mmCIF file of C-alpha atoms and ligand atoms in Angstrom:
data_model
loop_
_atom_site.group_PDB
_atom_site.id
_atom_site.type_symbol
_atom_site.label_atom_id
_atom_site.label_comp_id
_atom_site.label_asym_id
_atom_site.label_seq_id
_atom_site.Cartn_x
_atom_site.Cartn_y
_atom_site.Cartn_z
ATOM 1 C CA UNK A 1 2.826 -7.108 -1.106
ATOM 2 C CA UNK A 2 4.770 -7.544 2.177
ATOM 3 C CA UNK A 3 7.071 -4.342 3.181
ATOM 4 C CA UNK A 4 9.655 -6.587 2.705
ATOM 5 C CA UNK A 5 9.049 -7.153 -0.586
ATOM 6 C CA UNK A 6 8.167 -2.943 -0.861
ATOM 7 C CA UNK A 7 11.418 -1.709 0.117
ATOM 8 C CA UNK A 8 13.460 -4.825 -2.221
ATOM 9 C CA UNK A 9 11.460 -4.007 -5.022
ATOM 10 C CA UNK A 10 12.599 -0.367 -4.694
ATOM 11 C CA UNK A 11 16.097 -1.757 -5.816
ATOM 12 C CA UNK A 12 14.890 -1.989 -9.641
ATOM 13 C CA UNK A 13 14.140 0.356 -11.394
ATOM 14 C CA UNK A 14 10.817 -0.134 -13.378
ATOM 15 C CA UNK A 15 9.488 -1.283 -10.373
ATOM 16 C CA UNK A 16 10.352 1.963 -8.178
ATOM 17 C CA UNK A 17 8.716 3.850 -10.611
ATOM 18 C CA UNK A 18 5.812 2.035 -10.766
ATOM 19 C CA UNK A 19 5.494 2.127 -6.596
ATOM 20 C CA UNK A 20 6.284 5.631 -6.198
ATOM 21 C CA UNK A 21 5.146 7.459 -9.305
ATOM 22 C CA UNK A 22 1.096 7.947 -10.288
ATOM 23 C CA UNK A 23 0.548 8.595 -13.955
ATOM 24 C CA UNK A 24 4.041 9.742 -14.669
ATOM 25 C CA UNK A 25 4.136 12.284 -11.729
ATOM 26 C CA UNK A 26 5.635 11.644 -8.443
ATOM 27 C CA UNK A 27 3.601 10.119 -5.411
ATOM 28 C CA UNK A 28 5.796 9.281 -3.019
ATOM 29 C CA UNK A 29 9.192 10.708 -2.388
ATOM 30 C CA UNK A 30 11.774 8.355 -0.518
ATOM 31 C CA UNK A 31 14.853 8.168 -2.449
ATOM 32 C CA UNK A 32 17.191 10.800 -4.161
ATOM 33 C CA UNK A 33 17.599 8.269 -7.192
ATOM 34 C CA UNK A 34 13.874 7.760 -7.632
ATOM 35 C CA UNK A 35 14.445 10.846 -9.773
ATOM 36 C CA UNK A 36 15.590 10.187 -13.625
ATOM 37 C CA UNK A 37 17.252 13.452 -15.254
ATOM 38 C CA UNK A 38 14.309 14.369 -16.872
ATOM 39 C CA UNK A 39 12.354 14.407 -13.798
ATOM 40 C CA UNK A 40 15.027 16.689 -12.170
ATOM 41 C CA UNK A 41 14.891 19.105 -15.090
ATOM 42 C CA UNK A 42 11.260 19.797 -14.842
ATOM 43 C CA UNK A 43 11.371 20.243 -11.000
ATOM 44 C CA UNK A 44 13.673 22.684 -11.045
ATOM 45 C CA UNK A 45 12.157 24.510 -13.990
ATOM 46 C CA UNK A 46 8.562 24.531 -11.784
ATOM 47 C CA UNK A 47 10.840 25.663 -8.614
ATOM 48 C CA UNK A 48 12.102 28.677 -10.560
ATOM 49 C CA UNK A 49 8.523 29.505 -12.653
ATOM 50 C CA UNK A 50 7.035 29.541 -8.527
ATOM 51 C CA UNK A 51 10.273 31.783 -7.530
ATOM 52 C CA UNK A 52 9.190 34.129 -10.292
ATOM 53 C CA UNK A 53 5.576 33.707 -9.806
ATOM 54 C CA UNK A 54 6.103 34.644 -6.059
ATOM 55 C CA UNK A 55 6.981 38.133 -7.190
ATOM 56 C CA UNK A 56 4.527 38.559 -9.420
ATOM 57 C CA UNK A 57 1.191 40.572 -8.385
ATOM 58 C CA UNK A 58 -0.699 38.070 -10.729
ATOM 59 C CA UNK A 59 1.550 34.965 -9.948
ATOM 60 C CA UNK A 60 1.164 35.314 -6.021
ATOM 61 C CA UNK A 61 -2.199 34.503 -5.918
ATOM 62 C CA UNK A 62 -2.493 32.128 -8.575
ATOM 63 C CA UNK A 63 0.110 30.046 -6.362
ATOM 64 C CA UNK A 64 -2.177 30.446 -3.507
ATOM 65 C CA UNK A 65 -5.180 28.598 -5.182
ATOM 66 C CA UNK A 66 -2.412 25.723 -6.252
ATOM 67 C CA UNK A 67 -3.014 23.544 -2.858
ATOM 68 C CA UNK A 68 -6.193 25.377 -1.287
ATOM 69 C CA UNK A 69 -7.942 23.397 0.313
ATOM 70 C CA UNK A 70 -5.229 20.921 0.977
ATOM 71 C CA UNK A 71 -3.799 19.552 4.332
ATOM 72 C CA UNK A 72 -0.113 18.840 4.832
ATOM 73 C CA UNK A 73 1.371 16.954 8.135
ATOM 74 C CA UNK A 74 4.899 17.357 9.084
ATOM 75 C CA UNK A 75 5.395 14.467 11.326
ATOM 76 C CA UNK A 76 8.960 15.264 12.300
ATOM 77 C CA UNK A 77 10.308 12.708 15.013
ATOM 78 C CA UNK A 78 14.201 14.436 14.908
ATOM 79 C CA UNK A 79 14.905 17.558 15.303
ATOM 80 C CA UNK A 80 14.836 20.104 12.888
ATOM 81 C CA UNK A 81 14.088 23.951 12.235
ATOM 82 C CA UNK A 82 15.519 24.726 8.542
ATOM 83 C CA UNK A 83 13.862 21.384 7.071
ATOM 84 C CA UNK A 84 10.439 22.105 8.960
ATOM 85 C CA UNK A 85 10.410 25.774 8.304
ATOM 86 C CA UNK A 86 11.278 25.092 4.869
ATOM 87 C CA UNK A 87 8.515 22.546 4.538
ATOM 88 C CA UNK A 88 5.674 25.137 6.141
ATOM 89 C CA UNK A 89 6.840 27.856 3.808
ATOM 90 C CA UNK A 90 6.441 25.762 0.608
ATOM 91 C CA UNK A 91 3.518 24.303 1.982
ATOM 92 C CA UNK A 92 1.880 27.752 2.605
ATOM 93 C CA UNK A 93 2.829 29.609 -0.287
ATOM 94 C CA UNK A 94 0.840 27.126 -2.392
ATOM 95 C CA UNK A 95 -2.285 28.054 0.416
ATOM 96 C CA UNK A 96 -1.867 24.234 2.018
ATOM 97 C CA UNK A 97 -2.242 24.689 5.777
ATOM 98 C CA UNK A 98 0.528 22.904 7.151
ATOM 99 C CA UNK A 99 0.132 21.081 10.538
ATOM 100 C CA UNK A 100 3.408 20.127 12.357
ATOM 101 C CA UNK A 101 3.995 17.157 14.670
ATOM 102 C CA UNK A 102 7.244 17.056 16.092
ATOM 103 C CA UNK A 103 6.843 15.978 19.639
ATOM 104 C CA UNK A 104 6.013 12.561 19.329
ATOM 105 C CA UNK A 105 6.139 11.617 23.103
ATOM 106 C CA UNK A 106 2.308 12.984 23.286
ATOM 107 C CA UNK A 107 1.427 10.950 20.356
ATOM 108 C CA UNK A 108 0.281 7.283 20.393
ATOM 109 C CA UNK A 109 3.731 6.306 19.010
ATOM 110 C CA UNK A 110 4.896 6.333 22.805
ATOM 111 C CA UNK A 111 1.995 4.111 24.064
ATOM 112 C CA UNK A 112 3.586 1.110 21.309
ATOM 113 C CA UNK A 113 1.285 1.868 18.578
ATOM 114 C CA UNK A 114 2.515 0.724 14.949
ATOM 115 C CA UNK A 115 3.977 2.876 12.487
ATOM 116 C CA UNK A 116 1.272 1.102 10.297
ATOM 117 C CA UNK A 117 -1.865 2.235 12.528
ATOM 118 C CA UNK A 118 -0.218 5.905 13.309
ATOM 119 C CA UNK A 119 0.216 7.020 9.711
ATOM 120 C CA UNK A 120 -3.417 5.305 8.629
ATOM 121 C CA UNK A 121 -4.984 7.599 11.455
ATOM 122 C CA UNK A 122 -3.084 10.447 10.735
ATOM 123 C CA UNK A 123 -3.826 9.977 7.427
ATOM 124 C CA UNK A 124 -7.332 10.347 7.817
ATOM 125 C CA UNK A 125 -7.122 14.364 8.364
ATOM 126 C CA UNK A 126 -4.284 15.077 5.978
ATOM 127 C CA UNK A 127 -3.340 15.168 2.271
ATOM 128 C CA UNK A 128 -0.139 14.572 2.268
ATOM 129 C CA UNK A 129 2.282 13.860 4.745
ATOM 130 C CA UNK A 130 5.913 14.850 5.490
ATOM 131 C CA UNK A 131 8.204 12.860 7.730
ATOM 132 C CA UNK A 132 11.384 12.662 9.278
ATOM 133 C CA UNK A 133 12.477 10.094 11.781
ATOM 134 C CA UNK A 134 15.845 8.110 12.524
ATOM 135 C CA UNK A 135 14.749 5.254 11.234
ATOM 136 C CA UNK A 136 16.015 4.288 7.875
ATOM 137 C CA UNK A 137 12.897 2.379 6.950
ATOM 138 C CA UNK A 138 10.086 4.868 8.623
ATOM 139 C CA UNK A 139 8.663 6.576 5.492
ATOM 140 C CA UNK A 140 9.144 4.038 3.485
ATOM 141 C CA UNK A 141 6.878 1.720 6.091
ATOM 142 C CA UNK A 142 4.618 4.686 5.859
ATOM 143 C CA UNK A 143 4.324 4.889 1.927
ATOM 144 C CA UNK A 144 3.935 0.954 2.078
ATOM 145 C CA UNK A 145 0.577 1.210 4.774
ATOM 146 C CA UNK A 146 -0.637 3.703 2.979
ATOM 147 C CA UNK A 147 -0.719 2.014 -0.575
ATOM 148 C CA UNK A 148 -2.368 -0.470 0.425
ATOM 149 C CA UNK A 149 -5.113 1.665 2.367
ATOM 150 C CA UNK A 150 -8.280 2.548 0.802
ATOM 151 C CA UNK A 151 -6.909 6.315 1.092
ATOM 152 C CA UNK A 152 -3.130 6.516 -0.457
ATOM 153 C CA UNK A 153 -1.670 9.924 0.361
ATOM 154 C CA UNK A 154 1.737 10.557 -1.005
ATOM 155 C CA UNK A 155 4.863 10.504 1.944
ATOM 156 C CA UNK A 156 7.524 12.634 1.576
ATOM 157 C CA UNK A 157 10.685 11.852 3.622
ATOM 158 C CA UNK A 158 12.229 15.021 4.755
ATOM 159 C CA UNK A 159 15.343 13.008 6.161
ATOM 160 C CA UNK A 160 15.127 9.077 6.690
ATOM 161 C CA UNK A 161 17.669 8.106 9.298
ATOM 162 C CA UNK A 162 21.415 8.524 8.021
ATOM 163 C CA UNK A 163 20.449 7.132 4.480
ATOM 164 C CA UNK A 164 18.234 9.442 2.316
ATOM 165 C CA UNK A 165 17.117 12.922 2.337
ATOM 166 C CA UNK A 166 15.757 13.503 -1.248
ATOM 167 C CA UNK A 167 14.514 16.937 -0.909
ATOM 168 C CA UNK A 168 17.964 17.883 0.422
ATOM 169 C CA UNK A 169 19.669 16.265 -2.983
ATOM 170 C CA UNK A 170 16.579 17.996 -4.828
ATOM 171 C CA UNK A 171 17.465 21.568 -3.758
ATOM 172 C CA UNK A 172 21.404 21.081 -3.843
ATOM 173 C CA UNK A 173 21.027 20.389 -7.816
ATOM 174 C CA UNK A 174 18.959 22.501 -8.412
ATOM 175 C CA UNK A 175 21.877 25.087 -6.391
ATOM 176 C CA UNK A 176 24.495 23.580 -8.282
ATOM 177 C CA UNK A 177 22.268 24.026 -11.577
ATOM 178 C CA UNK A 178 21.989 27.344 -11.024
ATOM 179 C CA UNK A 179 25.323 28.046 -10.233
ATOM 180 C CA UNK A 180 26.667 26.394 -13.308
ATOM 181 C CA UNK A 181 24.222 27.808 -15.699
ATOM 182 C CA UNK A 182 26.730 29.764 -17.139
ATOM 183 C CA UNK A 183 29.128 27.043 -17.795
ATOM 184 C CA UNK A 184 27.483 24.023 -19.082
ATOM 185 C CA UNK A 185 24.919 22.723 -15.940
ATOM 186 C CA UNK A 186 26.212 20.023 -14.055
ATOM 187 C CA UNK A 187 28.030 17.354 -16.414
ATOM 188 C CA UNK A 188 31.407 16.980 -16.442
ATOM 189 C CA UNK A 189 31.961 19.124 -12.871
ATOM 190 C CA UNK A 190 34.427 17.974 -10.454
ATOM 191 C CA UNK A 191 32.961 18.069 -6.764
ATOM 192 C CA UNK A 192 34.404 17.280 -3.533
ATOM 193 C CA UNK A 193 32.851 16.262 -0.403
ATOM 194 C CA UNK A 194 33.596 16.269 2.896
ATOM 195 C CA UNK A 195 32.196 15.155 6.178
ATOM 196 C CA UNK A 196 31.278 12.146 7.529
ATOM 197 C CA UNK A 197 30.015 9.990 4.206
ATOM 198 C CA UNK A 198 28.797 6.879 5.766
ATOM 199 C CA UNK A 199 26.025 8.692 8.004
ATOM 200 C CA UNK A 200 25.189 12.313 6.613
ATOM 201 C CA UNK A 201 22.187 10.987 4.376
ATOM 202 C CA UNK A 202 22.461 14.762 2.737
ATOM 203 C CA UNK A 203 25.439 13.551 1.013
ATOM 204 C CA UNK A 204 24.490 10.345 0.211
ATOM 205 C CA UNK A 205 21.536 11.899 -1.757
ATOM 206 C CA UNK A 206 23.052 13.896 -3.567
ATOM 207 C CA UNK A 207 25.606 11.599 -4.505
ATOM 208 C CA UNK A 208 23.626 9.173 -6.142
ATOM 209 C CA UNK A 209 21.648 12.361 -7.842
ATOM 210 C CA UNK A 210 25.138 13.258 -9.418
ATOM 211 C CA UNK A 211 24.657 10.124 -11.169
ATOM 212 C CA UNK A 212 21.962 11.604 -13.355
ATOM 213 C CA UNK A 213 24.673 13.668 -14.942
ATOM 214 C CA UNK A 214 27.693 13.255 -16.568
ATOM 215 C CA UNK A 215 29.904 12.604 -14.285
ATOM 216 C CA UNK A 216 33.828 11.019 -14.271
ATOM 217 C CA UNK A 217 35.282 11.222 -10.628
ATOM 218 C CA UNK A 218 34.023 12.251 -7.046
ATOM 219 C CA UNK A 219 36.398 13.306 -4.479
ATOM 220 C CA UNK A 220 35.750 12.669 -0.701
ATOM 221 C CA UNK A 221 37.636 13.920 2.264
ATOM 222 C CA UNK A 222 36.464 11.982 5.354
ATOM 223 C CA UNK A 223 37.258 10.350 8.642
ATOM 224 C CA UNK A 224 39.167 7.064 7.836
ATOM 225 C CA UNK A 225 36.354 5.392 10.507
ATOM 226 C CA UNK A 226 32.888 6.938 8.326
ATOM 227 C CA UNK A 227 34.427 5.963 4.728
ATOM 228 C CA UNK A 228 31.937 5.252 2.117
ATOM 229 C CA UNK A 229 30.545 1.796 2.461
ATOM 230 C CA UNK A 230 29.830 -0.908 0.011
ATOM 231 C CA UNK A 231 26.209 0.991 -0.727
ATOM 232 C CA UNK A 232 27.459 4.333 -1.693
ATOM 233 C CA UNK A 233 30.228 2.714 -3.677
ATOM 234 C CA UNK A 234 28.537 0.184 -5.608
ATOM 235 C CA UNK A 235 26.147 2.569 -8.077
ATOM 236 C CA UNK A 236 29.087 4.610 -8.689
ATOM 237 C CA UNK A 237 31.182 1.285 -9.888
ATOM 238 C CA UNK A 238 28.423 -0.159 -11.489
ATOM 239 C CA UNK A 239 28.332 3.351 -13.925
ATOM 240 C CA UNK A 240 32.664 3.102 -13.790
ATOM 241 C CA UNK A 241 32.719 6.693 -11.653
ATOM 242 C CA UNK A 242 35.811 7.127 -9.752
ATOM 243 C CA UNK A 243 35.743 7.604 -5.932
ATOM 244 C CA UNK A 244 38.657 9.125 -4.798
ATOM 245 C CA UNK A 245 39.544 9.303 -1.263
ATOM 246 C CA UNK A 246 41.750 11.496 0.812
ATOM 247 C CA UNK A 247 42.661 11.525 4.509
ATOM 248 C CA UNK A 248 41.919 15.178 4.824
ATOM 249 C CA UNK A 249 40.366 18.561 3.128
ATOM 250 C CA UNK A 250 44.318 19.347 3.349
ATOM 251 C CA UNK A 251 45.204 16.011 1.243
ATOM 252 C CA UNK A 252 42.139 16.653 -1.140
ATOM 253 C CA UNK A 253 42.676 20.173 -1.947
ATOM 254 C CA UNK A 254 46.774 19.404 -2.388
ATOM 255 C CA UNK A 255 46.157 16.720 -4.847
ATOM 256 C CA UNK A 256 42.542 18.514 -7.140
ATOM 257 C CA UNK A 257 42.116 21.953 -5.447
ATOM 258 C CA UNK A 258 41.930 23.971 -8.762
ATOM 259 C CA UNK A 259 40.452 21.360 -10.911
ATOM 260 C CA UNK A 260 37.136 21.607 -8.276
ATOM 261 C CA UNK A 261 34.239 23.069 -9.266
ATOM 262 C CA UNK A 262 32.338 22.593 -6.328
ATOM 263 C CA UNK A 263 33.032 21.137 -2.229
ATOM 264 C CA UNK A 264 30.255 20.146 -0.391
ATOM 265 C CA UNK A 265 31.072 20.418 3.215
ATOM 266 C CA UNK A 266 29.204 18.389 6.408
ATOM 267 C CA UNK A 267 29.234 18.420 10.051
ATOM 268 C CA UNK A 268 30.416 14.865 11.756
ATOM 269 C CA UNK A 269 27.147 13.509 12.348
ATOM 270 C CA UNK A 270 27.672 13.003 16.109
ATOM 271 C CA UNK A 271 24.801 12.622 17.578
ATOM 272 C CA UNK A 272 25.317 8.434 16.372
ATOM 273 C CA UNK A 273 28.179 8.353 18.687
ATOM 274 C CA UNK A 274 25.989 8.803 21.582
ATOM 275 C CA UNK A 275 24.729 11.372 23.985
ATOM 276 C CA UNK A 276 28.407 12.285 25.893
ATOM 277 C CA UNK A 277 29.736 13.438 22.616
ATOM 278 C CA UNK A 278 30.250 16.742 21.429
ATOM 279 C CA UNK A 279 29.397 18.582 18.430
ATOM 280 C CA UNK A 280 32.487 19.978 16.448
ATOM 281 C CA UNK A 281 34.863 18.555 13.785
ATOM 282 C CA UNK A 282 38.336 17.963 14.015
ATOM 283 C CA UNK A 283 41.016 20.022 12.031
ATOM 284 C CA UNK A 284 41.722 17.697 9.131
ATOM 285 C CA UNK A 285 37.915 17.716 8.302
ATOM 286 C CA UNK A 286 37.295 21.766 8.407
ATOM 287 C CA UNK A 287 37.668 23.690 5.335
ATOM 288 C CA UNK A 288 40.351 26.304 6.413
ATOM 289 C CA UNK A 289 40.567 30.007 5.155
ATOM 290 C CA UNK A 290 44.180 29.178 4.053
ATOM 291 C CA UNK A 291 42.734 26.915 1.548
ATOM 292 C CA UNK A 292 41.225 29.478 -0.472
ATOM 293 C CA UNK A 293 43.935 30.234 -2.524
ATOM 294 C CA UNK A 294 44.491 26.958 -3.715
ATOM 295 C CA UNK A 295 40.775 26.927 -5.343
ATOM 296 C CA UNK A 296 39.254 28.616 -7.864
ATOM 297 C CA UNK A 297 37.232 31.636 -7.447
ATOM 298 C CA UNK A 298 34.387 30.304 -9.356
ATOM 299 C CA UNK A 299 34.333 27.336 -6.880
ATOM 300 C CA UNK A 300 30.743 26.659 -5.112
ATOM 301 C CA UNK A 301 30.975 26.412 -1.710
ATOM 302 C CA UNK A 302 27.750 24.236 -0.328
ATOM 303 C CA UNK A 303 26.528 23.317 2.961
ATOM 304 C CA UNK A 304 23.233 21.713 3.991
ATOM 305 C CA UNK A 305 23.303 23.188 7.350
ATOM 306 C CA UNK A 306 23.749 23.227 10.407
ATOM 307 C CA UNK A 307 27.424 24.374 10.436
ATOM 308 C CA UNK A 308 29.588 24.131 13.335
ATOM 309 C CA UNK A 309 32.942 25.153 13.220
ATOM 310 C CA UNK A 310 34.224 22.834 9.422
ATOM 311 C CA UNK A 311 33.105 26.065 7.235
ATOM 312 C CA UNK A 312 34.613 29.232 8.757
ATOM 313 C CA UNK A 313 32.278 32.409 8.623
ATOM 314 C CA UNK A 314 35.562 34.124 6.579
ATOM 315 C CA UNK A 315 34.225 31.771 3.354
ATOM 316 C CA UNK A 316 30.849 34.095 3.580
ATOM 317 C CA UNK A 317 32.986 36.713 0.902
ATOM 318 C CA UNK A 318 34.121 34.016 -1.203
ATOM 319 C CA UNK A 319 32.152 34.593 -4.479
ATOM 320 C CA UNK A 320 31.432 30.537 -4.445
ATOM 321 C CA UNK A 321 29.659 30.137 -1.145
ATOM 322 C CA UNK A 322 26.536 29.753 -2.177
ATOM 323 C CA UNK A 323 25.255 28.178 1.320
ATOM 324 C CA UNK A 324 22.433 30.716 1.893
ATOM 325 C CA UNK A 325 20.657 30.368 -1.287
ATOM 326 C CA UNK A 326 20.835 26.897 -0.676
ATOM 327 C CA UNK A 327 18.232 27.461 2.355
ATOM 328 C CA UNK A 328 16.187 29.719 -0.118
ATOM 329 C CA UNK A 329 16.252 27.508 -2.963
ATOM 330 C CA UNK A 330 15.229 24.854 -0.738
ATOM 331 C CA UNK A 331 11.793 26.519 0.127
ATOM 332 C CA UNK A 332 11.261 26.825 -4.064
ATOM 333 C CA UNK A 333 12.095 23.152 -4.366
ATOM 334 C CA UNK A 334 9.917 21.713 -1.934
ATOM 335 C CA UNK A 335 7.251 23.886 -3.228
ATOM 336 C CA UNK A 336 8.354 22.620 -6.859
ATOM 337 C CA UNK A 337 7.746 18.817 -5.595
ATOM 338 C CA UNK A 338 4.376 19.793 -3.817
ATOM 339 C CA UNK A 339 2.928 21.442 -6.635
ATOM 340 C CA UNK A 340 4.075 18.483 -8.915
ATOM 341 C CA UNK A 341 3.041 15.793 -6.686
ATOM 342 C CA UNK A 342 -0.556 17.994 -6.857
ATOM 343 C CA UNK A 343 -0.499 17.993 -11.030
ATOM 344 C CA UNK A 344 -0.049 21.319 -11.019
ATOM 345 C CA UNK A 345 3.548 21.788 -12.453
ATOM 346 C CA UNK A 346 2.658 22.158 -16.178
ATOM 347 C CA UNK A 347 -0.041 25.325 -15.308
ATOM 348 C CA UNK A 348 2.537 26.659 -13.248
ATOM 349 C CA UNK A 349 5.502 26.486 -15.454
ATOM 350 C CA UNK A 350 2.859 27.968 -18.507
ATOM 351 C CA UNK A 351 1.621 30.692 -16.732
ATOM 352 C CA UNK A 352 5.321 31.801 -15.822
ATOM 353 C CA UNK A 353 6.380 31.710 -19.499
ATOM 354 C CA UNK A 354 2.606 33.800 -20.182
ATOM 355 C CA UNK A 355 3.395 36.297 -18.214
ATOM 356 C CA UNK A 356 7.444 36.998 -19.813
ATOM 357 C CA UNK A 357 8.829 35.574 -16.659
HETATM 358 C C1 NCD B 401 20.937 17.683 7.360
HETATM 359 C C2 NCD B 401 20.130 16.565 7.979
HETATM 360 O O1 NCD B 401 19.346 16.779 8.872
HETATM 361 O O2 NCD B 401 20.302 15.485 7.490
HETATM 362 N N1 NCD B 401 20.435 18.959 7.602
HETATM 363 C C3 NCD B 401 19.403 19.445 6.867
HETATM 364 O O3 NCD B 401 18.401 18.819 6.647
HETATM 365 N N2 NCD B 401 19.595 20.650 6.340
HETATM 366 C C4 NCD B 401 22.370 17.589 7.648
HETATM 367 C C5 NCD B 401 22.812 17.503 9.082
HETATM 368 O O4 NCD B 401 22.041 17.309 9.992
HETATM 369 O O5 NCD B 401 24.013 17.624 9.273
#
C-alpha cells in the first residue's frame, strides 16, 4: 500500500483499526480518535493501577520488569521539555531505557536522507519509537515504512505538526475523568476552549476525543483569523454537536460562564507566524482574574503547557485549576499506553486490584 493510500485509509474507521491496532491492542499511536471509548476507559484504568503500583513496595518493582529489556527512541525534531521528560519518565518507570534524539542537524536527516530510510535505521536499535516533528504527516510516514519492514515497531507521535497530539488528548481525559468522577465522568459536561483552534494540535485532540462521550455543545473563544476550519468542524456536524463561537474569553464567559464545567486554555501558537514574532496573547484571548466570579467553583481549569501570560498565576488558588496534575497525569498516561502497547495492561491492572489498591 502506497502512503497515500496509508494516511486516506486512516479516514475509515475499520480500516484505522486494522492499520494501527495488533490483536485488539494498540500499535501505533497517531490520532486522538484512533481511540473508541472503551479503549479510553481501560487506559486510564492501567494509568491509575501504575500510579498506585508506583507507591507500592511490591508494585514498584513489578513495573520495572514491565519493559526490561526494551529500547525506546524519542526522536523529537521540535522543541520540547514537558513532552520529552514526560516520555523518559514513563519510559523508565516501566525499566525501558529511553534514548533521546532531539538535535536532528547531526543526524542524516540534514544530509537529505528519507524519512523512510531514517526511521528503518533507527529502527534497527530500538523497540519502539517516539516522535515529534512539524510535519503533519512525519509519524504517520514513519508508521507506514515501518509496516511494511520486515521489523514493525509501533510509532508514537508525541505532537505531529499543528494537527494531532494523541497522548496530549490521552492525559487531558483522563484529567477531566478524574476531575469529574464525582459527578458523572465526562458526558454531558460543558467545556470551553480557548486559544488559537486552527493550529494548537492539543486542542484539536482532544476535541475529537470529546466525541467519545456524550457530548451536546463546545464553546470556543478564539482569534477571528485561527477559527476552526472545515476539519475540526465536520466530525462534530456529522454527530449534530454544536460549535459555538465567541470573539473573546470576555464574550464566552458573558454568554455560558456558569453553565461551564471545564475551559481549556492555549497559548497563540506563534511560532507559525514566523521568526520576528513574539510570544504572548492578546487581552481578549487571556483568561482574566476578574472572570472568576462569573464561573463556578467546581470549574476545571486546564492547560497543556507552556503558559505565557493567557492563564494568570492568581488562577493557581482556584479549586478548578487542575493544570499541574495535568503534567503528572501525563507521565501515568504515557506509561498507561506503553505498557498497553507492550500487552501488559491486563497484569498490571490485576495485580493493582490483588494487592487492595
Ligand atoms: C503543546 C504542544 O507542543 O503541542 N504542548 C505540550 O505538548 N504540552 C501545546 C503548545 O505548544 O502550546
Amino acid at each position: 500500500m502506497e502512503f497515500e493510500a496509508f494516511q486516506s485509509s486512516l479516514a475509515d474507521p475499520a480500516a484505522r483499526r486494522s492499520l494501527l491496532f495488533r490483536d485488539g491492542l494498540p500499535f501505533h499511536v497517531l490520532l486522538a480518535h484512533q481511540f473508541e471509548r472503551p479503549d479510553l476507559e481501560a487506559l486510564c484504568d492501567t494509568a491509575t493501577a501504575i500510579r498506585r503500583l508506583d507507591r507500592h513496595d511490591e508494585g514498584r518493582p513489578f513495573l520495572r520488569g514491565v519493559l526490561a529489556e526494551r529500547r525506546i527512541l524519542n526522536l523529537f525534531a521540535q522543541p520540547s521539555t514537558r513532552t520529552n521528560e514526560s516520555f523518559v519518565a514513563a519510559g523508565e518507570k516501566l525499566g525501558a531505557s529511553v534514548r533521546v534524539v532531539s538535535d536532528l542537524r547531526t543526524s542524516s536527516f540534514e544530509k537529505g536522507e528519507t524519512v523512510e530510510d531514517s526511521v528503518r535505521v533507527l529502527s534497527s536499535f530500538y523497540d519502539m519509537l517516539v516522535t515529534r516533528h512539524h510535519d503533519d504527516d512525519f509519524a504517520a510516514r514513519a508508521a507506514w515504512t515501518l509496516s511494511r519492514s520486515r521489523r514493525p515497531i509501533p510509532v508514537i507521535s508525541a505532537g505531529s505538526g499543528r494537527s494531532e497530539h494523541p497522548t496530549q488528548a490521552l492525559l487531558d481525559v483522563y484529567t477531566l475523568r478524574h476531575s469529574f468522577a464525582g459527578r458523572g465522568g465526562i458526558d454531558r459536561k460543558r467545556l470551553l476552549f480557548v486559544g488559537d483552534i486552527a493550529r494548537n494540535r492539543a486542542i484539536r485532540s482532544l476535541a475529537t476525543l470529546l466525541l467519545r462521550f456524550e457530548i451536546d455543545r463546545i464553546d470556543v473563544a478564539c482569534p477571528k483569523e485561527h477559527e476552526p476550519d472545515r476539519t475540526f468542524l465536520r466530525p462534530f456536524e456529522e454527530r449534530g454537536v454544536t460549535v459555538a463561537l465567541h470573539a473573546s474569553v470576555a464574550d464566552a464567559i458573558r454568554a455560558v460562564g456558569r453553565e461551564l464545567d471545564a475551559i481549556y486554555i492555549t497559548r497563540l501558537q506563534r511560532e507559525w507566524d514566523g521568526p520576528d514574532v513574539k510570544p504572548g496573547t492578546p487581552e481578549p484571548f487571556v483568561l482574566d482574574v476578574r472572570h472568576r466570579s462569573a464561573i463556578r467553583d467546581d470549574c476545571v481549569i486546564l492547560h497543556p503547557l507552556p503558559r505565557i501570560n493567557e492563564l494568570p498565576d492568581a488562577w493557581e488558588d482556584h479549586p478548578g485549576f487542575v493544570v499541574w496534575r495535568q503534567v503528572r497525569n501525563g507521565m501515568w498516561m504515557r506509561a498507561a499506553l506503553l505498557a498497553t502497547i507492550g500487552g501488559a495492561a491486563d497484569e498490571i491492572v490485576a495485580l493493582a486490584g490483588r494487592l487492595g489498591l
